[in-house]
Amino acid sequence: MYKRREYVELYEKDLAKWALLRNVNTVVKHSTLLPGDYVWLDLKSGGEFEVSVGAVVKLCDSGQIQVLDDEGNEHWISPQNATNIKPMHPTSIHGVEDMIRLGDLNEAGILRNLLIRYTEKLIYTNCGGRTYTGSILVAVNPYQLLPIYTADQIRLYTNKKIGEMPPHIFAIADNCYFNMQRNNRDQCCIISGESGAGKTESTKLILQFLAAISGQHSWIEQQVLEANPILEAFGNAKTIRNDNSSRFGKYIDIHFNKRGAIEGAKIEQYLLEKSRVCRQAHDERNYHVFYCMLKGMTPEEKKRLGLSRASDYTYLTMGTCTVCDGRDDLKEYSNIRSAMKVLMFTDKENWEIYKLLATILHMGNLRYEARTYDNLDACEVVRSPHLTTTATLLEVDGKDLMNCLTSRTLITRGETVSTPLSMEQALDVRDAFVKGIYGRLFVWIVEKINAAIYKPTSSQPKALRRSIGLLDIFGFENFTVNSFEQLCINFANENLQQFFVRHVFKLEQEEYNLENINWQHIEFTDNQDALDMIAIKPMNIISLIDEESRFPRGTDTTMLNKLNFQHKLNTYYIPPKNNHETQFGIQHFAGVVYYETRGFLEKNRDTLYGDIIQLVHSSKNKFIKQIFQADVAMGAETRKRSPTLSSQFKRSLELLMRTLSVCQPFFVRCIKPNEHKKPMLFDRELCVRQLRYSGMMETIRIRRAGYPIRYTFVEFVDRYRVLMPGVKPAYKQEDLRGTCQRIAEAVLGRDDDWQMGKTKIFLKDHHDMLLEIERDKAITDKVILIQKVVRGFKDRSNFLKMKKSAVLIQKTWRGYQCRKNYGAMRAGFSRLQALVRSRKLCASYHVARQRITGFQGRCRGFLVRRAFRHRLWAVITIQAHTRGMIARRLYRRLQGEYRRRLEAEKMRLAEETKLRNQMSAKRAKAEAERKHQERLAQLATEDAEREKKEKQEARRKKEMVEQMEKARLEPVNDSDMVDKMFGFLGTTASFRDRRDRPPLASR
Ligand SMILES: Nc1ncnc2c1ncn2[C@@H]1O[C@H](COP(=O)(O)OP(=O)(O)O)[C@@H](O)[C@H]1O
Ligand SMILES: [Mg+2]
């Protein structure tokens, strides 16, 4: 069992293997979904065109699964509802160029593929391109100008195989052209799709491409290209779906000469929508040519035709829209004129055409008034300039015209009776006339164009001319109300589908026959039964309608009854539910369509009353006579039996189918992505509807029913020889077929449903898958072996390299580590050493210091002691001197005192002696004593005074010393210094005085 992830990987690697495994193992559990996975989400809304939508898983871990779909809507899915989601094939995730490669080959897968590519502006996608000569291209209308149609692109796509380049309309054109030359066979390109899907644009692109690569720039080439503007002017109109909607089908057959140059062309037109001339739905216009004419004509021309502005004409204003955005009617007019010149329309013819167009406009403006004659409803045309202009332009008698428009001539039993027409009938007659004119004018124009561009082959042998036919035809239609035209259109599409399916199948058959392959058992469903019922078998629907149209009393109801009677048991016919219903249904290849029978016969008869033909016959206007030539020539009786619209259409369709059947066809399926003509807008339901109608599924079904895979022997041998050891490459093989067979038998088994052709081997899908798986296995084994060896070698050398590197890193790291350690250790040791040394030094220092200190102490002690001794000595000496000096001074003083006392004593004694002469001895003694005492007191006072003086002197000296000491510390002032230095000069006495004195004793 594969896991989801592995599945996805497998998808991307090997599609075939995936598909096989998917068959074996279809259930993928939702629990294996992962965010980012893509799934198909079945919304089950029940719409007819509802298909699964692609979605991406956002969340899936919370029990519920959250997904985001392609439309941008979020959905929560509970596990019970998980059957709604299926895993998506990887080819559907990113899209593929060729849809045959889609793993999810169903409508949802195809739709999503187109959607993905469309969002990337890749509007073209192949469908089963490579194996078929006639391939199918799907083109989605971009509704914007893409830069993919340049001359460079044309060059890029020239002479390439389909599949070699990305899908493109040019690839189809190129293949048409080169197939035509290579195979010498006519080619055709069937371009189909709804209105507005891009058929006409595709046709023009192919034409351009062909003109470019056939490369002659010739006149005829130009003429072929210029046919388009004319056809578009007269056959295209603005509708709500398409601003330039072709209201007719066309088949352009382009003829090439043997050198591959455009030599001519032939245009076939189908079923122009004539009713548009008289009636337009809201927001739609009449044919372009009317508006262009009114915009572009000169005032004189308009005056001659009595014309004015578009808004003045009833036939041009029914859709209340006279201008078309993005279309310049004036410019288009000149384009039409020049195109008409190129295509050899003479001025006279042009003028006649415009005259008829003007007639139509005037007729549209005729007013009617109701009247009653003999109890019969009748009417009259109000006289107006329009009426006279109409008569003038038609060059008929005014009265005849009036009669013709208001009454009708009946021939009963050889008598002609004129009966009045009611107003309603008269309007119908007028409209029928107008439609008759326009329809025939259109046919004439196409014939005129053909006359210019078509060169009949009679002169040269047929083999020398080849052609490419481009069919731009309305696609399958299913409106709410479908009328007779839709029946014709759907009948045509039924035919084309038949052609398509048969062609695809026929090609298969051809190839099988060519290769001698037994293909009997290959079945496919085609729409032959539906075609039989509509137009082939006796009493078919068309023939019944025709029959009833010819039957004079036939009505739509009688016709419906006949249809019911004839076909009610046919599975392809759906009868009305009751008698009142007027619809019947047909099971077409693309689905059931209900047709509203009212108006069927009228539309089918498509005949004009005899009166009108008569009127034309009476006209002097040669041109109108010319375009009504066939009708005029027929005569009344034959006209009644003239072919009906359906039989005409059937005949031209048969012719077309016959032409197509001898061509190698290519198919372009145009798809309209939305109804709003908007770029980048993708309406899923609309696209599913178109896909269903295009019948693309049928191709895929047929292809899958047969042998979808085929290889040439060379391809097969080269691709699968790995499955048989020893098989040599194809170019070395002699019996390629035998080798192929051996390989196939060995891998697929002898009895399985595969076949050997003459040059190819034919396989079913599952064979291819099986072969691919086996091949994948074989190659995987070899690859694994090679991988093993290579990886071994790679890993070994890697390992060695890594080992070397690791060792280097280790070495370096370890070295670094050791160095770091060593450094740290060394630093440690240094620190230790330093410590030890410092300790040692410290110790010795301390010792030395101690010693020095001791020594110093002693020295200082010695010095101090010595100084002390000196000082002591000095002190003692000074003391001694001082003491000596003091003692001496004292001595001298005492000596002086003594002497003075001695003298005083002597004097006292002398005096006493002297006084004793004069006085008694005692008295003399007392007197002498008293005088002596006085002298002693005086001496004491003198001593005290001297002592005081000396003390004063000593104090003064001391102060002077202190002052000088102080002055020594003070900053020096020069002048003061001088004063001081020489100040002594004034006081030499004191100086001398001081010098004599002994030094002061220190205290
Ligand atoms: N290949 C294209 N590139 C750009 N625009 C396109 C292309 N095909 C179609 N269209 C647009 O779509 C419109 C309708 O295309 P047309 O071919 O007239 O549709 P149909 O013929 O199918 O009715 C054109 O007028 C043009 O605007
Ligand atoms: Mg068209």
PDB file of N, CA and C in Angstrom, residues 99 123-127 133-141 149 162 167-176 188-194 197-207 468-476 493 496-497 499-500 503 664-672 690-691 693-696 699:
ATOM      1  N   MET A  99      -4.774  17.026 -23.689  1.00  0.00           N
ATOM      2  CA  MET A  99      -5.678  16.507 -22.677  1.00  0.00           C
ATOM      3  C   MET A  99      -5.749  14.980 -22.658  1.00  0.00           C
ATOM      4  N   ILE A 123      -4.565  29.918 -23.967  1.00  0.00           N
ATOM      5  CA  ILE A 123      -5.952  29.693 -24.370  1.00  0.00           C
ATOM      6  C   ILE A 123      -6.105  28.454 -25.235  1.00  0.00           C
ATOM      7  N   TYR A 124      -4.993  27.944 -25.754  1.00  0.00           N
ATOM      8  CA  TYR A 124      -5.094  26.771 -26.632  1.00  0.00           C
ATOM      9  C   TYR A 124      -4.640  25.501 -25.915  1.00  0.00           C
ATOM     10  N   THR A 125      -5.385  24.436 -26.138  1.00  0.00           N
ATOM     11  CA  THR A 125      -5.033  23.150 -25.551  1.00  0.00           C
ATOM     12  C   THR A 125      -5.322  22.068 -26.591  1.00  0.00           C
ATOM     13  N   ASN A 126      -4.399  21.127 -26.721  1.00  0.00           N
ATOM     14  CA  ASN A 126      -4.642  20.019 -27.665  1.00  0.00           C
ATOM     15  C   ASN A 126      -5.493  18.957 -27.016  1.00  0.00           C
ATOM     16  N   CYS A 127      -6.109  18.173 -27.857  1.00  0.00           N
ATOM     17  CA  CYS A 127      -6.850  17.025 -27.336  1.00  0.00           C
ATOM     18  C   CYS A 127      -6.535  15.845 -28.232  1.00  0.00           C
ATOM     19  N   THR A 133      -3.610  12.546 -37.544  1.00  0.00           N
ATOM     20  CA  THR A 133      -3.338  13.599 -38.513  1.00  0.00           C
ATOM     21  C   THR A 133      -4.296  14.752 -38.231  1.00  0.00           C
ATOM     22  N   GLY A 134      -5.546  14.404 -37.997  1.00  0.00           N
ATOM     23  CA  GLY A 134      -6.524  15.441 -37.688  1.00  0.00           C
ATOM     24  C   GLY A 134      -6.607  15.572 -36.197  1.00  0.00           C
ATOM     25  N   SER A 135      -6.043  16.610 -35.691  1.00  0.00           N
ATOM     26  CA  SER A 135      -6.073  16.705 -34.237  1.00  0.00           C
ATOM     27  C   SER A 135      -7.129  17.713 -33.817  1.00  0.00           C
ATOM     28  N   ILE A 136      -7.348  17.749 -32.514  1.00  0.00           N
ATOM     29  CA  ILE A 136      -8.387  18.622 -31.993  1.00  0.00           C
ATOM     30  C   ILE A 136      -7.737  19.686 -31.141  1.00  0.00           C
ATOM     31  N   LEU A 137      -8.110  20.906 -31.423  1.00  0.00           N
ATOM     32  CA  LEU A 137      -7.574  22.009 -30.627  1.00  0.00           C
ATOM     33  C   LEU A 137      -8.737  22.664 -29.897  1.00  0.00           C
ATOM     34  N   VAL A 138      -8.564  22.843 -28.613  1.00  0.00           N
ATOM     35  CA  VAL A 138      -9.578  23.570 -27.855  1.00  0.00           C
ATOM     36  C   VAL A 138      -9.071  24.994 -27.666  1.00  0.00           C
ATOM     37  N   ALA A 139      -9.903  25.964 -28.036  1.00  0.00           N
ATOM     38  CA  ALA A 139      -9.484  27.373 -27.919  1.00  0.00           C
ATOM     39  C   ALA A 139     -10.481  28.093 -27.021  1.00  0.00           C
ATOM     40  N   VAL A 140      -9.976  28.658 -25.944  1.00  0.00           N
ATOM     41  CA  VAL A 140     -10.865  29.406 -25.049  1.00  0.00           C
ATOM     42  C   VAL A 140     -10.728  30.887 -25.393  1.00  0.00           C
ATOM     43  N   ASN A 141     -11.858  31.525 -25.615  1.00  0.00           N
ATOM     44  CA  ASN A 141     -11.819  32.940 -26.036  1.00  0.00           C
ATOM     45  C   ASN A 141     -11.203  33.804 -24.943  1.00  0.00           C
ATOM     46  N   TYR A 149       0.060  36.378 -31.828  1.00  0.00           N
ATOM     47  CA  TYR A 149      -0.257  36.260 -33.264  1.00  0.00           C
ATOM     48  C   TYR A 149       0.679  37.095 -34.134  1.00  0.00           C
ATOM     49  N   ILE A 162       2.646  18.824 -34.770  1.00  0.00           N
ATOM     50  CA  ILE A 162       1.788  19.135 -33.620  1.00  0.00           C
ATOM     51  C   ILE A 162       2.383  18.462 -32.388  1.00  0.00           C
ATOM     52  N   PRO A 167       0.414  24.219 -27.899  1.00  0.00           N
ATOM     53  CA  PRO A 167      -0.783  24.261 -28.743  1.00  0.00           C
ATOM     54  C   PRO A 167      -1.080  25.684 -29.223  1.00  0.00           C
ATOM     55  N   HIS A 168      -1.492  25.779 -30.482  1.00  0.00           N
ATOM     56  CA  HIS A 168      -1.769  27.106 -31.043  1.00  0.00           C
ATOM     57  C   HIS A 168      -2.629  26.911 -32.277  1.00  0.00           C
ATOM     58  N   ILE A 169      -3.416  27.921 -32.595  1.00  0.00           N
ATOM     59  CA  ILE A 169      -4.221  27.850 -33.819  1.00  0.00           C
ATOM     60  C   ILE A 169      -3.292  27.814 -35.027  1.00  0.00           C
ATOM     61  N   PHE A 170      -2.125  28.455 -34.902  1.00  0.00           N
ATOM     62  CA  PHE A 170      -1.165  28.434 -36.004  1.00  0.00           C
ATOM     63  C   PHE A 170      -0.619  27.019 -36.234  1.00  0.00           C
ATOM     64  N   ALA A 171      -0.514  26.246 -35.144  1.00  0.00           N
ATOM     65  CA  ALA A 171      -0.019  24.870 -35.290  1.00  0.00           C
ATOM     66  C   ALA A 171      -0.998  24.090 -36.158  1.00  0.00           C
ATOM     67  N   ILE A 172      -2.280  24.341 -35.952  1.00  0.00           N
ATOM     68  CA  ILE A 172      -3.303  23.654 -36.749  1.00  0.00           C
ATOM     69  C   ILE A 172      -3.179  24.095 -38.211  1.00  0.00           C
ATOM     70  N   ALA A 173      -3.081  25.411 -38.407  1.00  0.00           N
ATOM     71  CA  ALA A 173      -2.993  25.934 -39.771  1.00  0.00           C
ATOM     72  C   ALA A 173      -1.747  25.380 -40.465  1.00  0.00           C
ATOM     73  N   ASP A 174      -0.652  25.360 -39.714  1.00  0.00           N
ATOM     74  CA  ASP A 174       0.605  24.878 -40.278  1.00  0.00           C
ATOM     75  C   ASP A 174       0.498  23.414 -40.674  1.00  0.00           C
ATOM     76  N   ASN A 175      -0.124  22.621 -39.805  1.00  0.00           N
ATOM     77  CA  ASN A 175      -0.280  21.201 -40.116  1.00  0.00           C
ATOM     78  C   ASN A 175      -1.192  20.977 -41.305  1.00  0.00           C
ATOM     79  N   CYS A 176      -2.260  21.783 -41.377  1.00  0.00           N
ATOM     80  CA  CYS A 176      -3.150  21.723 -42.533  1.00  0.00           C
ATOM     81  C   CYS A 176      -2.321  21.898 -43.805  1.00  0.00           C
ATOM     82  N   CYS A 188      -9.272  19.981 -44.260  1.00  0.00           N
ATOM     83  CA  CYS A 188     -10.317  20.892 -43.811  1.00  0.00           C
ATOM     84  C   CYS A 188     -10.190  21.117 -42.315  1.00  0.00           C
ATOM     85  N   CYS A 189     -10.699  22.222 -41.916  1.00  0.00           N
ATOM     86  CA  CYS A 189     -10.577  22.607 -40.521  1.00  0.00           C
ATOM     87  C   CYS A 189     -11.974  22.979 -40.042  1.00  0.00           C
ATOM     88  N   ILE A 190     -12.474  22.186 -39.131  1.00  0.00           N
ATOM     89  CA  ILE A 190     -13.847  22.421 -38.696  1.00  0.00           C
ATOM     90  C   ILE A 190     -13.818  23.197 -37.387  1.00  0.00           C
ATOM     91  N   ILE A 191     -14.313  24.404 -37.470  1.00  0.00           N
ATOM     92  CA  ILE A 191     -14.239  25.292 -36.309  1.00  0.00           C
ATOM     93  C   ILE A 191     -15.646  25.431 -35.750  1.00  0.00           C
ATOM     94  N   SER A 192     -15.824  24.995 -34.539  1.00  0.00           N
ATOM     95  CA  SER A 192     -17.186  25.042 -34.003  1.00  0.00           C
ATOM     96  C   SER A 192     -17.178  25.654 -32.617  1.00  0.00           C
ATOM     97  N   GLY A 193     -18.348  25.985 -32.166  1.00  0.00           N
ATOM     98  CA  GLY A 193     -18.466  26.606 -30.852  1.00  0.00           C
ATOM     99  C   GLY A 193     -19.698  27.494 -30.837  1.00  0.00           C
ATOM    100  N   GLU A 194     -20.035  27.945 -29.639  1.00  0.00           N
ATOM    101  CA  GLU A 194     -21.211  28.805 -29.505  1.00  0.00           C
ATOM    102  C   GLU A 194     -20.946  30.175 -30.114  1.00  0.00           C
ATOM    103  N   ALA A 197     -17.744  32.424 -29.300  1.00  0.00           N
ATOM    104  CA  ALA A 197     -16.671  31.589 -28.746  1.00  0.00           C
ATOM    105  C   ALA A 197     -15.336  31.852 -29.444  1.00  0.00           C
ATOM    106  N   GLY A 198     -15.399  32.485 -30.602  1.00  0.00           N
ATOM    107  CA  GLY A 198     -14.147  32.829 -31.280  1.00  0.00           C
ATOM    108  C   GLY A 198     -13.933  32.082 -32.586  1.00  0.00           C
ATOM    109  N   LYS A 199     -15.012  31.566 -33.170  1.00  0.00           N
ATOM    110  CA  LYS A 199     -14.862  30.811 -34.422  1.00  0.00           C
ATOM    111  C   LYS A 199     -14.355  31.701 -35.547  1.00  0.00           C
ATOM    112  N   THR A 200     -15.037  32.837 -35.700  1.00  0.00           N
ATOM    113  CA  THR A 200     -14.681  33.691 -36.826  1.00  0.00           C
ATOM    114  C   THR A 200     -13.263  34.218 -36.674  1.00  0.00           C
ATOM    115  N   GLU A 201     -12.907  34.567 -35.434  1.00  0.00           N
ATOM    116  CA  GLU A 201     -11.535  35.054 -35.203  1.00  0.00           C
ATOM    117  C   GLU A 201     -10.541  33.945 -35.541  1.00  0.00           C
ATOM    118  N   SER A 202     -10.846  32.725 -35.127  1.00  0.00           N
ATOM    119  CA  SER A 202      -9.943  31.605 -35.421  1.00  0.00           C
ATOM    120  C   SER A 202      -9.824  31.408 -36.921  1.00  0.00           C
ATOM    121  N   THR A 203     -10.957  31.488 -37.624  1.00  0.00           N
ATOM    122  CA  THR A 203     -10.927  31.321 -39.080  1.00  0.00           C
ATOM    123  C   THR A 203     -10.014  32.371 -39.695  1.00  0.00           C
ATOM    124  N   LYS A 204     -10.161  33.604 -39.204  1.00  0.00           N
ATOM    125  CA  LYS A 204      -9.360  34.685 -39.772  1.00  0.00           C
ATOM    126  C   LYS A 204      -7.873  34.443 -39.489  1.00  0.00           C
ATOM    127  N   LEU A 205      -7.586  33.952 -38.277  1.00  0.00           N
ATOM    128  CA  LEU A 205      -6.179  33.706 -37.919  1.00  0.00           C
ATOM    129  C   LEU A 205      -5.578  32.629 -38.820  1.00  0.00           C
ATOM    130  N   ILE A 206      -6.381  31.590 -39.066  1.00  0.00           N
ATOM    131  CA  ILE A 206      -5.864  30.519 -39.938  1.00  0.00           C
ATOM    132  C   ILE A 206      -5.619  31.081 -41.339  1.00  0.00           C
ATOM    133  N   LEU A 207      -6.580  31.872 -41.801  1.00  0.00           N
ATOM    134  CA  LEU A 207      -6.441  32.474 -43.123  1.00  0.00           C
ATOM    135  C   LEU A 207      -5.170  33.328 -43.194  1.00  0.00           C
ATOM    136  N   ILE A 468      -7.593  23.796 -48.805  1.00  0.00           N
ATOM    137  CA  ILE A 468      -7.828  23.729 -47.360  1.00  0.00           C
ATOM    138  C   ILE A 468      -9.175  24.400 -47.116  1.00  0.00           C
ATOM    139  N   GLY A 469     -10.083  23.676 -46.495  1.00  0.00           N
ATOM    140  CA  GLY A 469     -11.403  24.244 -46.237  1.00  0.00           C
ATOM    141  C   GLY A 469     -11.530  24.661 -44.786  1.00  0.00           C
ATOM    142  N   LEU A 470     -12.095  25.834 -44.575  1.00  0.00           N
ATOM    143  CA  LEU A 470     -12.297  26.300 -43.198  1.00  0.00           C
ATOM    144  C   LEU A 470     -13.793  26.421 -42.953  1.00  0.00           C
ATOM    145  N   LEU A 471     -14.283  25.633 -42.029  1.00  0.00           N
ATOM    146  CA  LEU A 471     -15.719  25.672 -41.754  1.00  0.00           C
ATOM    147  C   LEU A 471     -15.961  26.449 -40.461  1.00  0.00           C
ATOM    148  N   ASP A 472     -16.609  27.599 -40.629  1.00  0.00           N
ATOM    149  CA  ASP A 472     -16.931  28.444 -39.466  1.00  0.00           C
ATOM    150  C   ASP A 472     -18.440  28.377 -39.335  1.00  0.00           C
ATOM    151  N   ILE A 473     -18.865  27.457 -38.500  1.00  0.00           N
ATOM    152  CA  ILE A 473     -20.303  27.207 -38.474  1.00  0.00           C
ATOM    153  C   ILE A 473     -20.817  27.225 -37.040  1.00  0.00           C
ATOM    154  N   PHE A 474     -22.047  27.701 -36.932  1.00  0.00           N
ATOM    155  CA  PHE A 474     -22.707  27.795 -35.626  1.00  0.00           C
ATOM    156  C   PHE A 474     -22.663  26.461 -34.884  1.00  0.00           C
ATOM    157  N   GLY A 475     -22.454  26.517 -33.625  1.00  0.00           N
ATOM    158  CA  GLY A 475     -22.396  25.287 -32.824  1.00  0.00           C
ATOM    159  C   GLY A 475     -23.778  24.854 -32.376  1.00  0.00           C
ATOM    160  N   PHE A 476     -23.780  23.746 -31.689  1.00  0.00           N
ATOM    161  CA  PHE A 476     -25.001  23.200 -31.125  1.00  0.00           C
ATOM    162  C   PHE A 476     -25.672  24.254 -30.235  1.00  0.00           C
ATOM    163  N   ASN A 493     -24.996  20.223 -36.735  1.00  0.00           N
ATOM    164  CA  ASN A 493     -24.006  19.820 -35.732  1.00  0.00           C
ATOM    165  C   ASN A 493     -24.031  18.319 -35.480  1.00  0.00           C
ATOM    166  N   LEU A 496     -22.007  16.996 -38.155  1.00  0.00           N
ATOM    167  CA  LEU A 496     -20.574  17.247 -37.935  1.00  0.00           C
ATOM    168  C   LEU A 496     -20.032  16.335 -36.841  1.00  0.00           C
ATOM    169  N   GLN A 497     -20.863  16.104 -35.836  1.00  0.00           N
ATOM    170  CA  GLN A 497     -20.446  15.219 -34.750  1.00  0.00           C
ATOM    171  C   GLN A 497     -20.230  13.817 -35.301  1.00  0.00           C
ATOM    172  N   PHE A 499     -19.516  13.085 -38.284  1.00  0.00           N
ATOM    173  CA  PHE A 499     -18.301  13.147 -39.093  1.00  0.00           C
ATOM    174  C   PHE A 499     -17.063  13.060 -38.202  1.00  0.00           C
ATOM    175  N   PHE A 500     -17.156  13.795 -37.132  1.00  0.00           N
ATOM    176  CA  PHE A 500     -16.053  13.873 -36.179  1.00  0.00           C
ATOM    177  C   PHE A 500     -15.754  12.499 -35.585  1.00  0.00           C
ATOM    178  N   HIS A 503     -14.676  10.068 -38.187  1.00  0.00           N
ATOM    179  CA  HIS A 503     -13.313  10.375 -38.627  1.00  0.00           C
ATOM    180  C   HIS A 503     -12.300   9.830 -37.621  1.00  0.00           C
ATOM    181  N   GLN A 664      -8.692  15.570 -45.159  1.00  0.00           N
ATOM    182  CA  GLN A 664      -8.169  15.207 -43.836  1.00  0.00           C
ATOM    183  C   GLN A 664      -8.567  16.331 -42.892  1.00  0.00           C
ATOM    184  N   PRO A 665      -9.352  16.006 -41.889  1.00  0.00           N
ATOM    185  CA  PRO A 665      -9.886  17.106 -41.089  1.00  0.00           C
ATOM    186  C   PRO A 665      -9.062  17.449 -39.849  1.00  0.00           C
ATOM    187  N   PHE A 666      -9.180  18.681 -39.453  1.00  0.00           N
ATOM    188  CA  PHE A 666      -8.684  19.171 -38.166  1.00  0.00           C
ATOM    189  C   PHE A 666      -9.888  19.779 -37.461  1.00  0.00           C
ATOM    190  N   PHE A 667      -9.855  19.736 -36.157  1.00  0.00           N
ATOM    191  CA  PHE A 667     -11.000  20.280 -35.426  1.00  0.00           C
ATOM    192  C   PHE A 667     -10.560  21.352 -34.452  1.00  0.00           C
ATOM    193  N   VAL A 668     -11.242  22.483 -34.501  1.00  0.00           N
ATOM    194  CA  VAL A 668     -10.985  23.529 -33.514  1.00  0.00           C
ATOM    195  C   VAL A 668     -12.281  23.719 -32.739  1.00  0.00           C
ATOM    196  N   ARG A 669     -12.208  23.460 -31.443  1.00  0.00           N
ATOM    197  CA  ARG A 669     -13.391  23.633 -30.610  1.00  0.00           C
ATOM    198  C   ARG A 669     -13.248  24.932 -29.834  1.00  0.00           C
ATOM    199  N   CYS A 670     -14.060  25.921 -30.182  1.00  0.00           N
ATOM    200  CA  CYS A 670     -13.959  27.201 -29.494  1.00  0.00           C
ATOM    201  C   CYS A 670     -14.866  27.202 -28.268  1.00  0.00           C
ATOM    202  N   ILE A 671     -14.339  27.724 -27.200  1.00  0.00           N
ATOM    203  CA  ILE A 671     -15.105  27.756 -25.951  1.00  0.00           C
ATOM    204  C   ILE A 671     -15.200  29.198 -25.482  1.00  0.00           C
ATOM    205  N   LYS A 672     -16.398  29.558 -25.101  1.00  0.00           N
ATOM    206  CA  LYS A 672     -16.611  30.914 -24.596  1.00  0.00           C
ATOM    207  C   LYS A 672     -16.568  30.841 -23.076  1.00  0.00           C
ATOM    208  N   GLN A 690     -20.525  23.709 -22.975  1.00  0.00           N
ATOM    209  CA  GLN A 690     -19.900  23.728 -24.305  1.00  0.00           C
ATOM    210  C   GLN A 690     -19.034  22.501 -24.544  1.00  0.00           C
ATOM    211  N   LEU A 691     -18.353  22.072 -23.457  1.00  0.00           N
ATOM    212  CA  LEU A 691     -17.520  20.862 -23.600  1.00  0.00           C
ATOM    213  C   LEU A 691     -18.391  19.679 -23.989  1.00  0.00           C
ATOM    214  N   TYR A 693     -21.256  19.786 -25.488  1.00  0.00           N
ATOM    215  CA  TYR A 693     -21.756  19.941 -26.856  1.00  0.00           C
ATOM    216  C   TYR A 693     -20.673  19.714 -27.896  1.00  0.00           C
ATOM    217  N   SER A 694     -19.426  19.941 -27.507  1.00  0.00           N
ATOM    218  CA  SER A 694     -18.369  19.814 -28.506  1.00  0.00           C
ATOM    219  C   SER A 694     -18.046  18.349 -28.798  1.00  0.00           C
ATOM    220  N   GLY A 695     -18.498  17.448 -27.950  1.00  0.00           N
ATOM    221  CA  GLY A 695     -18.316  16.026 -28.207  1.00  0.00           C
ATOM    222  C   GLY A 695     -16.880  15.554 -28.030  1.00  0.00           C
ATOM    223  N   MET A 696     -16.163  16.263 -27.225  1.00  0.00           N
ATOM    224  CA  MET A 696     -14.755  15.896 -27.059  1.00  0.00           C
ATOM    225  C   MET A 696     -14.589  14.579 -26.305  1.00  0.00           C
ATOM    226  N   THR A 699     -14.207  11.390 -28.481  1.00  0.00           N
ATOM    227  CA  THR A 699     -12.877  11.089 -29.028  1.00  0.00           C
ATOM    228  C   THR A 699     -12.084  10.271 -28.042  1.00  0.00           C
TER     229      THR A 699
END
